[in-house]
Amino acid sequence: KILIIGASGQIGTELSLKLREIHGNERVIASDIREGKDELMNSGPFEVADATNAQQIGEIVEKHAISEVYLMAAMLSATAEKAPMKAWHLNMESLFNVLNLARDKKIAKIFWPSSIAVFGPTTPKEGTPQNTIMEPSTVYGISKQTGERWCEYFHRIYGVDVRSIRYPGIISYRTLPGGGTTDYAIEIFHEAVKNGSYTSFLSEDTSLPMMYMEDAIKATIDIMEAPSEKIKIRSAYNLSAMSFTPKELAEEIKKKLPEFKINYNPDFRQRIADSWPSSIDDSQAREDWGWNPDFDIEALTTAMLEGMKEQLQK
Ligand code: VAH
């Protein structure tokens, strides 16, 4: 059976629903420190647990005969800057709990998300390579870079089958954003539909790597279903679908909502965004396990506006 830790989060919610669709509701156990949306709670087993508590996670793994774990719990970039030690504790202890279960053969396979936040101000910004200098300047980025090193170590030393992706900004409409710097690209759609205008906390020309949620879920399931010998990178794969700036996204929205207005008031998150790449070279993921995104900025905008309207009618 499959366990998703952090199932109530932005990615965790959609990943849990998709995995239940594929494997059947009863075979996918959702877990989080807090209950999630109704469609998650009503579609299959849910266990309230603290991802940093090894005993609680171990008990769930034993109780449900879990063989695969998707560890989606983390504190994201903006929030982590406000609580560095809490973020480090959550992001790292949760990873050690799951890696140790695999080392002890209690589970067979792990998915753990890394992020483009592992790159820093000294990393080449355009077409950032899979292997390059990484001096992350945020707590979140430091935790993801360290986590990658531990995943690689546990694979090399204990043969743990852990797989990881450096997610770009992920855009979706089913859950509210969770404290990320890229979340302007989610908020903008809520504001565009609700009151026709948005004040961006990033400057108009801030280009960041992005991906629509459906592509992120597809990549996550594809890398987990790929034969182990195809996974040549056991730190984390670069991955991206597109890059855009707040100005470019606003232009795309105006094609559908001509009255939409945007203005810019950069805050502390601008410094975080400026430390990240503008675009990513994900050719190794395409070669090794067939990554290929479906959504570009136009398809993303259409899907988000339709999804927002669907949500508002609920
Ligand atoms: C964040 N959405 O903004 C996350 C992600 C690359 C961005 O790590 O922190």
Tab-separated table of C-alpha atoms and ligand atoms in Angstrom:
chain	number	residue	atom	x	y	z
A	1	LYS	CA	0.000	0.000	0.000
A	2	ILE	CA	0.989	3.652	-0.480
A	3	LEU	CA	1.353	6.345	2.212
A	4	ILE	CA	1.377	10.080	1.407
A	5	ILE	CA	2.822	12.162	4.256
A	6	GLY	CA	1.805	15.821	3.952
A	7	ALA	CA	-1.363	14.741	2.111
A	8	SER	CA	-3.284	17.896	3.099
A	9	GLY	CA	-0.788	20.187	1.340
A	10	GLN	CA	-0.889	21.753	-2.139
A	11	ILE	CA	0.778	18.829	-3.960
A	12	GLY	CA	-0.100	16.162	-1.380
A	13	THR	CA	-3.847	16.665	-1.859
A	14	GLU	CA	-3.803	16.246	-5.631
A	15	LEU	CA	-1.232	13.444	-5.495
A	16	SER	CA	-3.388	11.505	-3.011
A	17	LEU	CA	-6.513	11.895	-5.160
A	18	LYS	CA	-4.658	10.807	-8.315
A	19	LEU	CA	-3.041	7.787	-6.633
A	20	ARG	CA	-6.459	6.741	-5.271
A	21	GLU	CA	-7.866	6.983	-8.810
A	22	ILE	CA	-5.079	4.699	-10.072
A	23	HIS	CA	-4.684	2.193	-7.201
A	24	GLY	CA	-8.092	2.304	-5.483
A	25	ASN	CA	-9.071	4.386	-2.455
A	26	GLU	CA	-8.330	1.797	0.217
A	27	ARG	CA	-4.756	1.199	-1.006
A	28	VAL	CA	-3.716	4.841	-0.567
A	29	ILE	CA	-3.355	6.113	3.008
A	30	ALA	CA	-3.276	9.910	3.423
A	31	SER	CA	-1.559	11.419	6.458
A	32	ASP	CA	-0.901	14.941	7.716
A	33	ILE	CA	-0.635	16.895	10.949
A	34	ARG	CA	-4.007	18.468	10.091
A	35	GLU	CA	-7.051	17.175	8.242
A	36	GLY	CA	-7.379	18.130	4.573
A	37	LYS	CA	-10.089	19.062	2.085
A	38	ASP	CA	-13.378	17.115	2.109
A	39	GLU	CA	-12.634	15.347	-1.180
A	40	LEU	CA	-9.417	14.000	0.402
A	41	MET	CA	-11.008	13.072	3.748
A	42	ASN	CA	-14.031	11.412	2.132
A	43	SER	CA	-12.165	9.375	-0.501
A	44	GLY	CA	-10.064	6.997	1.627
A	45	PRO	CA	-8.125	6.284	4.866
A	46	PHE	CA	-6.601	9.296	6.695
A	47	GLU	CA	-4.176	9.221	9.637
A	48	VAL	CA	-3.405	12.377	11.656
A	49	ALA	CA	0.337	12.226	12.417
A	50	ASP	CA	3.421	14.414	12.876
A	51	ALA	CA	5.918	13.714	10.055
A	52	THR	CA	8.813	14.483	12.437
A	53	ASN	CA	7.655	11.775	14.879
A	54	ALA	CA	9.408	8.517	13.908
A	55	GLN	CA	7.212	6.403	16.191
A	56	GLN	CA	3.924	7.742	14.742
A	57	ILE	CA	5.111	7.242	11.146
A	58	GLY	CA	6.471	3.775	11.941
A	59	GLU	CA	3.139	2.748	13.484
A	60	ILE	CA	1.193	3.877	10.404
A	61	VAL	CA	3.591	1.987	8.108
A	62	GLU	CA	3.121	-1.186	10.171
A	63	LYS	CA	-0.672	-0.820	10.674
A	64	HIS	CA	-1.359	-0.390	6.941
A	65	ALA	CA	1.444	-2.615	5.534
A	66	ILE	CA	2.860	0.359	3.587
A	67	SER	CA	5.435	-0.417	0.868
A	68	GLU	CA	5.815	3.028	-0.779
A	69	VAL	CA	5.975	6.496	0.817
A	70	TYR	CA	5.568	9.904	-0.851
A	71	LEU	CA	6.969	12.429	1.646
A	72	MET	CA	5.309	15.720	0.688
A	73	ALA	CA	5.491	17.489	4.069
A	74	ALA	CA	7.780	20.558	4.207
A	75	MET	CA	7.877	24.209	5.119
A	76	LEU	CA	8.315	26.236	1.907
A	77	SER	CA	10.701	29.079	1.092
A	78	ALA	CA	8.907	32.202	2.315
A	79	THR	CA	7.548	30.671	5.526
A	80	ALA	CA	10.877	28.980	6.299
A	81	GLU	CA	12.689	32.342	6.284
A	82	LYS	CA	10.472	33.356	9.215
A	83	ALA	CA	11.120	30.163	11.240
A	84	PRO	CA	14.521	28.735	10.185
A	85	MET	CA	14.990	26.155	12.962
A	86	LYS	CA	11.377	24.954	12.774
A	87	ALA	CA	11.711	24.601	8.985
A	88	TRP	CA	15.010	22.717	9.294
A	89	HIS	CA	13.478	20.362	11.886
A	90	LEU	CA	10.374	19.601	9.833
A	91	ASN	CA	12.131	19.275	6.475
A	92	MET	CA	15.017	17.109	7.760
A	93	GLU	CA	13.516	14.984	10.570
A	94	SER	CA	10.653	13.898	8.314
A	95	LEU	CA	13.161	12.819	5.647
A	96	PHE	CA	15.340	10.868	8.116
A	97	ASN	CA	12.229	9.096	9.472
A	98	VAL	CA	11.341	7.811	6.011
A	99	LEU	CA	14.918	7.053	4.857
A	100	ASN	CA	15.516	5.039	8.037
A	101	LEU	CA	12.349	2.993	7.472
A	102	ALA	CA	13.668	2.089	4.000
A	103	ARG	CA	17.154	1.367	5.358
A	104	ASP	CA	15.505	-1.021	7.835
A	105	LYS	CA	13.565	-2.630	4.959
A	106	LYS	CA	10.210	-1.590	6.462
A	107	ILE	CA	9.284	0.135	3.141
A	108	ALA	CA	10.536	-0.519	-0.392
A	109	LYS	CA	10.405	2.835	-2.228
A	110	ILE	CA	10.367	6.568	-1.450
A	111	PHE	CA	9.472	9.724	-3.340
A	112	TRP	CA	10.898	12.895	-1.822
A	113	PRO	CA	10.547	16.324	-3.524
A	114	SER	CA	13.507	18.612	-3.918
A	115	SER	CA	13.206	22.074	-5.501
A	116	ILE	CA	14.864	24.582	-7.804
A	117	ALA	CA	15.471	26.340	-4.483
A	118	VAL	CA	18.646	24.197	-4.171
A	119	PHE	CA	20.219	26.667	-6.636
A	120	GLY	CA	21.545	30.010	-5.398
A	121	PRO	CA	22.853	33.400	-6.600
A	122	THR	CA	26.117	31.858	-7.982
A	123	THR	CA	24.289	29.241	-10.086
A	124	PRO	CA	24.078	29.906	-13.866
A	125	LYS	CA	20.566	31.400	-14.233
A	126	GLU	CA	19.591	30.401	-17.783
A	127	GLY	CA	19.250	26.715	-18.671
A	128	THR	CA	20.552	25.735	-15.230
A	129	PRO	CA	22.341	22.369	-15.700
A	130	GLN	CA	21.637	19.157	-13.755
A	131	ASN	CA	25.140	19.327	-12.233
A	132	THR	CA	26.288	22.834	-11.331
A	133	ILE	CA	27.274	25.060	-8.449
A	134	MET	CA	24.645	25.152	-5.722
A	135	GLU	CA	24.956	27.726	-2.916
A	136	PRO	CA	21.313	28.133	-1.802
A	137	SER	CA	20.716	31.296	0.216
A	138	THR	CA	17.380	30.277	1.779
A	139	VAL	CA	16.674	27.926	4.700
A	140	TYR	CA	14.318	25.956	2.468
A	141	GLY	CA	16.974	25.657	-0.269
A	142	ILE	CA	19.636	24.574	2.249
A	143	SER	CA	17.286	21.885	3.587
A	144	LYS	CA	16.503	20.621	0.082
A	145	GLN	CA	20.188	20.602	-0.939
A	146	THR	CA	21.111	18.680	2.237
A	147	GLY	CA	18.156	16.352	1.721
A	148	GLU	CA	19.429	15.537	-1.784
A	149	ARG	CA	22.833	14.606	-0.366
A	150	TRP	CA	21.209	12.315	2.223
A	151	CYS	CA	19.009	10.624	-0.401
A	152	GLU	CA	22.079	9.961	-2.546
A	153	TYR	CA	23.964	8.641	0.519
A	154	PHE	CA	21.180	6.279	1.646
A	155	HIS	CA	20.907	4.945	-1.919
A	156	ARG	CA	24.662	4.385	-2.241
A	157	ILE	CA	25.319	2.953	1.225
A	158	TYR	CA	22.054	1.117	2.052
A	159	GLY	CA	20.579	0.560	-1.426
A	160	VAL	CA	17.483	2.626	-0.552
A	161	ASP	CA	15.260	3.134	-3.634
A	162	VAL	CA	14.558	6.867	-3.163
A	163	ARG	CA	13.611	9.051	-6.153
A	164	SER	CA	13.467	12.835	-6.274
A	165	ILE	CA	12.582	15.776	-8.494
A	166	ARG	CA	13.613	19.434	-8.182
A	167	TYR	CA	10.102	20.888	-8.541
A	168	PRO	CA	9.807	24.360	-10.068
A	169	GLY	CA	6.942	26.602	-8.955
A	170	ILE	CA	3.774	24.529	-9.101
A	171	ILE	CA	0.509	26.156	-10.079
A	172	SER	CA	-2.892	24.730	-9.107
A	173	TYR	CA	-6.381	25.850	-8.147
A	174	ARG	CA	-7.716	23.093	-5.831
A	175	THR	CA	-5.755	24.118	-2.727
A	176	LEU	CA	-4.574	27.495	-1.456
A	177	PRO	CA	-0.843	28.273	-1.762
A	178	GLY	CA	1.405	27.114	1.083
A	179	GLY	CA	3.932	29.877	1.753
A	180	GLY	CA	5.973	29.656	-1.449
A	181	THR	CA	7.704	32.447	-3.345
A	182	THR	CA	6.243	31.218	-6.640
A	183	ASP	CA	2.735	31.374	-5.175
A	184	TYR	CA	2.089	34.781	-6.753
A	185	ALA	CA	1.250	32.689	-9.834
A	186	ILE	CA	-1.577	31.017	-7.889
A	187	GLU	CA	-2.840	34.096	-6.024
A	188	ILE	CA	-3.063	36.053	-9.302
A	189	PHE	CA	-5.786	33.726	-10.593
A	190	HIS	CA	-7.838	33.913	-7.383
A	191	GLU	CA	-7.648	37.729	-7.495
A	192	ALA	CA	-8.266	37.942	-11.252
A	193	VAL	CA	-11.507	35.946	-10.946
A	194	LYS	CA	-12.666	37.537	-7.671
A	195	ASN	CA	-11.890	41.230	-8.189
A	196	GLY	CA	-10.207	41.687	-11.554
A	197	SER	CA	-6.883	42.993	-10.254
A	198	TYR	CA	-3.755	41.781	-8.459
A	199	THR	CA	-0.746	43.336	-6.755
A	200	SER	CA	2.275	41.114	-7.418
A	201	PHE	CA	4.866	40.665	-4.643
A	202	LEU	CA	7.496	39.968	-7.323
A	203	SER	CA	8.652	42.541	-9.908
A	204	GLU	CA	7.241	42.373	-13.439
A	205	ASP	CA	10.358	40.929	-15.067
A	206	THR	CA	11.075	38.157	-12.502
A	207	SER	CA	11.332	35.029	-14.637
A	208	LEU	CA	10.931	31.725	-12.737
A	209	PRO	CA	10.638	28.070	-13.803
A	210	MET	CA	7.015	26.894	-13.460
A	211	MET	CA	4.765	23.890	-14.020
A	212	TYR	CA	1.042	23.158	-13.923
A	213	MET	CA	-0.047	20.744	-11.170
A	214	GLU	CA	-1.187	18.035	-13.606
A	215	ASP	CA	2.315	17.884	-15.084
A	216	ALA	CA	3.866	17.791	-11.603
A	217	ILE	CA	1.659	14.849	-10.595
A	218	LYS	CA	2.416	13.066	-13.893
A	219	ALA	CA	6.179	13.515	-13.364
A	220	THR	CA	5.950	12.298	-9.755
A	221	ILE	CA	4.085	9.121	-10.699
A	222	ASP	CA	6.236	8.528	-13.808
A	223	ILE	CA	9.528	8.703	-11.887
A	224	MET	CA	8.124	6.337	-9.232
A	225	GLU	CA	6.903	3.838	-11.824
A	226	ALA	CA	10.110	3.879	-13.899
A	227	PRO	CA	12.317	0.766	-13.596
A	228	SER	CA	15.002	1.410	-10.947
A	229	GLU	CA	17.851	1.009	-13.452
A	230	LYS	CA	16.549	4.012	-15.421
A	231	ILE	CA	16.927	6.309	-12.383
A	232	LYS	CA	20.549	7.336	-12.803
A	233	ILE	CA	20.338	10.352	-10.502
A	234	ARG	CA	19.623	9.654	-6.841
A	235	SER	CA	20.015	13.201	-5.571
A	236	ALA	CA	17.196	14.889	-7.555
A	237	TYR	CA	16.302	15.503	-11.213
A	238	ASN	CA	16.012	19.008	-12.671
A	239	LEU	CA	12.479	19.457	-13.959
A	240	SER	CA	10.509	22.266	-15.576
A	241	ALA	CA	7.733	22.874	-18.090
A	242	MET	CA	8.059	26.588	-18.779
A	243	SER	CA	9.374	29.871	-17.406
A	244	PHE	CA	7.448	33.119	-17.206
A	245	THR	CA	7.404	36.525	-15.519
A	246	PRO	CA	4.464	38.109	-13.666
A	247	LYS	CA	4.076	40.452	-16.662
A	248	GLU	CA	3.894	37.554	-19.140
A	249	LEU	CA	1.359	35.714	-16.967
A	250	ALA	CA	-0.753	38.871	-16.644
A	251	GLU	CA	-0.718	39.279	-20.456
A	252	GLU	CA	-1.924	35.680	-20.806
A	253	ILE	CA	-4.749	36.297	-18.311
A	254	LYS	CA	-5.773	39.498	-20.153
A	255	LYS	CA	-6.401	37.398	-23.283
A	256	LYS	CA	-9.254	35.792	-21.328
A	257	LEU	CA	-10.111	38.668	-18.931
A	258	PRO	CA	-9.406	41.887	-20.893
A	259	GLU	CA	-10.283	44.089	-17.881
A	260	PHE	CA	-7.675	42.436	-15.623
A	261	LYS	CA	-5.229	44.900	-14.031
A	262	ILE	CA	-1.873	44.112	-12.397
A	263	ASN	CA	0.520	46.261	-10.406
A	264	TYR	CA	3.772	45.439	-8.612
A	265	ASN	CA	4.886	45.861	-5.013
A	266	PRO	CA	7.919	43.580	-4.440
A	267	ASP	CA	8.454	42.404	-0.861
A	268	PHE	CA	11.052	40.199	0.934
A	269	ARG	CA	10.207	37.367	-1.445
A	270	GLN	CA	11.870	39.292	-4.317
A	271	ARG	CA	15.281	38.513	-2.790
A	272	ILE	CA	14.400	34.804	-2.672
A	273	ALA	CA	13.200	34.804	-6.303
A	274	ASP	CA	16.323	36.704	-7.437
A	275	SER	CA	18.502	33.906	-6.003
A	276	TRP	CA	16.799	31.242	-8.133
A	277	PRO	CA	17.287	30.287	-11.825
A	278	SER	CA	15.196	31.827	-14.588
A	279	SER	CA	15.087	28.592	-16.612
A	280	ILE	CA	16.099	24.960	-16.097
A	281	ASP	CA	17.766	22.327	-18.304
A	282	ASP	CA	15.779	19.161	-17.592
A	283	SER	CA	17.135	17.096	-20.511
A	284	GLN	CA	18.405	14.298	-18.247
A	285	ALA	CA	14.876	13.628	-16.883
A	286	ARG	CA	13.610	13.537	-20.475
A	287	GLU	CA	16.357	11.052	-21.422
A	288	ASP	CA	16.302	8.802	-18.340
A	289	TRP	CA	12.553	8.335	-17.666
A	290	GLY	CA	10.703	10.056	-20.509
A	291	TRP	CA	9.675	13.346	-18.884
A	292	ASN	CA	7.596	15.506	-21.224
A	293	PRO	CA	5.255	18.292	-20.010
A	294	ASP	CA	1.767	18.799	-21.475
A	295	PHE	CA	0.953	22.323	-20.253
A	296	ASP	CA	2.458	25.589	-21.552
A	297	ILE	CA	1.505	29.052	-20.250
A	298	GLU	CA	-1.586	29.247	-22.465
A	299	ALA	CA	-2.912	25.801	-21.426
A	300	LEU	CA	-2.083	26.601	-17.780
A	301	THR	CA	-4.039	29.862	-17.902
A	302	THR	CA	-7.061	28.228	-19.529
A	303	ALA	CA	-7.045	25.343	-17.016
A	304	MET	CA	-6.615	27.671	-14.022
A	305	LEU	CA	-9.423	30.062	-15.017
A	306	GLU	CA	-11.803	27.176	-15.752
A	307	GLY	CA	-10.804	25.457	-12.496
A	308	MET	CA	-11.254	28.644	-10.467
A	309	LYS	CA	-14.771	29.097	-11.856
A	310	GLU	CA	-15.569	25.428	-11.053
A	311	GLN	CA	-14.324	25.927	-7.482
A	312	LEU	CA	-16.360	29.111	-7.020
A	313	GLN	CA	-19.543	27.301	-8.061
A	314	LYS	CA	-19.009	24.596	-5.388
B	1	VAH	C1	8.400	27.802	-3.053
B	1	VAH	N1	6.720	26.653	-4.424
B	1	VAH	O1	8.120	28.820	-3.650
B	1	VAH	C2	7.947	26.473	-3.660
B	1	VAH	C3	9.009	25.927	-4.582
B	1	VAH	C4	10.630	26.479	-6.400
B	1	VAH	C5	9.510	26.964	-5.586
B	1	VAH	O2	10.067	25.395	-3.879
B	1	VAH	O3	9.013	27.802	-2.025
